[in-house]
């Protein structure tokens, strides 16, 4: 007989741990499974040099434990991966959450029994668990993507993907290193790899927009001030577009006088990182506004790079600023002023193949390497769900149901898949906002729904097809009202060959989304069928 529980939780990252906390508080029994040998999700896996969060540490933290907010001391403005992992491990122990999970175990299938409205969940170590509800907390950037370049397996040196970095670290001292990819992972790791390696070659296919983090250690006074204003920070974050307590300038870009505009950009530049894309409210909706923000960015970056020909390569020309996630860096552009760092423009000289001793470029040059780092990203948002065989009504898999792109109602429900909830994924703000607050928001909402169902004697809930159709259209309409679809980003699945080009997150903002799902709940879960 399969083991019986109320809820299966897949994944013990920030969302999965909080889900276990909330479900347990409802009196439900929980079986959780986590692929890694410990909690933390992306922060468990991404241990490459320089890995740190691009949301300020004070904001990138759980909001549900007010005492913890006051007790925990973040050491820097932007926390490093080891510090975030320590934090998540601390929370798991503090709330006794580890006992709900089996670690080092992947869920390989979840199959619906339509009659009994129960899910049978199987793991790679042969466990079978039956549950009323399944919460997939699998993360949006958790399935590493290594491109199928000819000869990948022939390389005689060591190869590493940034998202699967060895836990014991890698000593690059004295080695010739190549990095493929200049997204957040590449741009964060490149300055540190350059410091250790004898020589670094960066293989860039597309230039990216990166902005200095302005990272710094937090003083006792700064920490005290942050803690004193936590309630206000959280309230502002909940009303905001991106889940951080920062509001855009009240005017649109071109409505502001030139000096005021410049001062606003300077202020955001000083604040650091990804928030630059929201200096003015129209920055990713108006091309003219975007061009102004882009010009300011270009001026700043060109001032740092010594060689104008290298600077030319580092300035993107293929997408508006902010339509891919702006990277938050620490000394990235300065790295190209080093004599032992070379930038290869793959648009001019593509990789022909990888050979035992290095990377062969079109035109014949062989770049000899000892180590190759793949900073080549993830099969984002759907990759980890696709790899679980999820089978709903009439034997239809989630992969089939989403063959033309993710179809959800509010990001929370899928028609044909009753009692299955995906946390902070496609159809919700997720990757466009603060993922910890997104996870809490979803789990709290689901906890409210499950209470509603149990009080009224329902066995489950399922999104109605017209509601799903309507939400898919709403997400598309909102994305098309922005410049976001103009970039070949992972938001659109454009980095994975054959993936349908659909803008996957809800672009309307974290606060606006919260209002929508609260209204749906207040209206008796309109758009859902209570079973
Ligand atoms: O991945 P990416 P990432 N040949 O997909 C290149 C979050 N994150 O791991 O742009 C050559 O952004 C690809 O080139 P192109 C954050 O949300 C956050 O860096 O497709 N190059 C690109 O340059 C981020 O957005 C943090 O032309 C190839 C790179 O690889 C997301 O994770 C830190 C190639 C992939 O960039 C993903 O970031 C790290 C090929 N065949 C990550 N295939 C922080 O919190 C791909 N590329 C700061």
PDB file of C-alpha atoms and ligand atoms in Angstrom, residues 48 52-54 141 147 149 180-186 188 205-206 324-325 346 375-378 490 495, ligand 1:
ATOM      1  CA  UNK A  48      30.115  29.304  -8.572  1.00  0.00           C
ATOM      2  CA  UNK A  52      25.180  36.321  -4.776  1.00  0.00           C
ATOM      3  CA  UNK A  53      21.647  37.604  -4.858  1.00  0.00           C
ATOM      4  CA  UNK A  54      20.668  40.662  -6.894  1.00  0.00           C
ATOM      5  CA  UNK A 141      15.919  28.295 -12.788  1.00  0.00           C
ATOM      6  CA  UNK A 147      24.166  23.670 -25.206  1.00  0.00           C
ATOM      7  CA  UNK A 149      27.938  22.255 -29.170  1.00  0.00           C
ATOM      8  CA  UNK A 180      30.827  30.498 -22.282  1.00  0.00           C
ATOM      9  CA  UNK A 181      27.909  32.805 -21.505  1.00  0.00           C
ATOM     10  CA  UNK A 182      27.483  36.354 -20.272  1.00  0.00           C
ATOM     11  CA  UNK A 183      24.205  36.266 -18.347  1.00  0.00           C
ATOM     12  CA  UNK A 184      24.022  36.853 -14.581  1.00  0.00           C
ATOM     13  CA  UNK A 185      26.021  33.724 -13.744  1.00  0.00           C
ATOM     14  CA  UNK A 186      28.799  34.493 -16.237  1.00  0.00           C
ATOM     15  CA  UNK A 188      29.093  37.488 -11.619  1.00  0.00           C
ATOM     16  CA  UNK A 205      27.294  35.448 -27.967  1.00  0.00           C
ATOM     17  CA  UNK A 206      25.113  38.383 -26.859  1.00  0.00           C
ATOM     18  CA  UNK A 324      16.408  40.611 -20.238  1.00  0.00           C
ATOM     19  CA  UNK A 325      17.098  40.597 -16.521  1.00  0.00           C
ATOM     20  CA  UNK A 346      30.888  34.728 -31.059  1.00  0.00           C
ATOM     21  CA  UNK A 375      27.475  29.848 -17.737  1.00  0.00           C
ATOM     22  CA  UNK A 376      24.794  28.942 -20.254  1.00  0.00           C
ATOM     23  CA  UNK A 377      21.669  29.211 -18.152  1.00  0.00           C
ATOM     24  CA  UNK A 378      18.606  27.105 -17.560  1.00  0.00           C
ATOM     25  CA  UNK A 490      14.711  32.902 -21.197  1.00  0.00           C
ATOM     26  CA  UNK A 495      17.340  30.128 -25.078  1.00  0.00           C
TER      27      UNK A 495
HETATM   28  O1  LIG B   1      21.728  32.306 -17.686  1.00  0.00           O
HETATM   29  P1  LIG B   1      21.302  33.230 -18.931  1.00  0.00           P
HETATM   30  P2  LIG B   1      22.332  32.734 -16.276  1.00  0.00           P
HETATM   31  N1  LIG B   1      26.828  29.464 -27.259  1.00  0.00           N
HETATM   32  O2  LIG B   1      20.335  32.413 -19.710  1.00  0.00           O
HETATM   33  C1  LIG B   1      24.856  32.109 -23.402  1.00  0.00           C
HETATM   34  C2  LIG B   1      19.111  34.369 -12.435  1.00  0.00           C
HETATM   35  N2  LIG B   1      20.391  34.551 -11.768  1.00  0.00           N
HETATM   36  O3  LIG B   1      22.586  31.485 -15.503  1.00  0.00           O
HETATM   37  O4  LIG B   1      22.233  35.642 -24.659  1.00  0.00           O
HETATM   38  C3  LIG B   1      27.242  30.595 -26.670  1.00  0.00           C
HETATM   39  O5  LIG B   1      20.867  34.578 -18.499  1.00  0.00           O
HETATM   40  C4  LIG B   1      23.747  33.091 -23.599  1.00  0.00           C
HETATM   41  O6  LIG B   1      23.913  33.808 -24.791  1.00  0.00           O
HETATM   42  P3  LIG B   1      22.609  34.471 -25.534  1.00  0.00           P
HETATM   43  C5  LIG B   1      18.759  35.641 -13.195  1.00  0.00           C
HETATM   44  O7  LIG B   1      17.384  35.823 -13.191  1.00  0.00           O
HETATM   45  C6  LIG B   1      20.444  35.504 -10.813  1.00  0.00           C
HETATM   46  O8  LIG B   1      23.425  33.666 -16.442  1.00  0.00           O
HETATM   47  O9  LIG B   1      21.552  33.404 -25.548  1.00  0.00           O
HETATM   48  N3  LIG B   1      26.621  31.179 -25.654  1.00  0.00           N
HETATM   49  C7  LIG B   1      23.884  33.912 -22.333  1.00  0.00           C
HETATM   50  O10 LIG B   1      24.895  34.870 -22.457  1.00  0.00           O
HETATM   51  C8  LIG B   1      19.293  35.299 -14.571  1.00  0.00           C
HETATM   52  O11 LIG B   1      18.699  36.040 -15.616  1.00  0.00           O
HETATM   53  C9  LIG B   1      21.610  35.752 -10.188  1.00  0.00           C
HETATM   54  O12 LIG B   1      23.097  34.827 -26.861  1.00  0.00           O
HETATM   55  C10 LIG B   1      25.522  30.585 -25.202  1.00  0.00           C
HETATM   56  C11 LIG B   1      24.314  32.869 -21.306  1.00  0.00           C
HETATM   57  O13 LIG B   1      24.827  31.769 -22.040  1.00  0.00           O
HETATM   58  C12 LIG B   1      18.986  33.825 -14.662  1.00  0.00           C
HETATM   59  O14 LIG B   1      19.251  33.325 -13.360  1.00  0.00           O
HETATM   60  C13 LIG B   1      22.751  35.073 -10.529  1.00  0.00           C
HETATM   61  C14 LIG B   1      25.033  29.389 -25.749  1.00  0.00           C
HETATM   62  C15 LIG B   1      23.171  32.371 -20.458  1.00  0.00           C
HETATM   63  O15 LIG B   1      22.658  33.415 -19.725  1.00  0.00           O
HETATM   64  C16 LIG B   1      19.810  33.052 -15.655  1.00  0.00           C
HETATM   65  O16 LIG B   1      21.161  33.513 -15.589  1.00  0.00           O
HETATM   66  C17 LIG B   1      22.691  34.083 -11.508  1.00  0.00           C
HETATM   67  C18 LIG B   1      25.733  28.844 -26.830  1.00  0.00           C
HETATM   68  N4  LIG B   1      25.313  27.732 -27.448  1.00  0.00           N
HETATM   69  C19 LIG B   1      21.496  33.841 -12.125  1.00  0.00           C
HETATM   70  N5  LIG B   1      23.924  29.042 -25.075  1.00  0.00           N
HETATM   71  C20 LIG B   1      21.606  36.803  -9.175  1.00  0.00           C
HETATM   72  O17 LIG B   1      20.821  36.838  -8.250  1.00  0.00           O
HETATM   73  C21 LIG B   1      23.737  29.978 -24.143  1.00  0.00           C
HETATM   74  N6  LIG B   1      24.693  30.914 -24.213  1.00  0.00           N
HETATM   75  C22 LIG B   1      22.539  37.872  -9.345  1.00  0.00           C
END
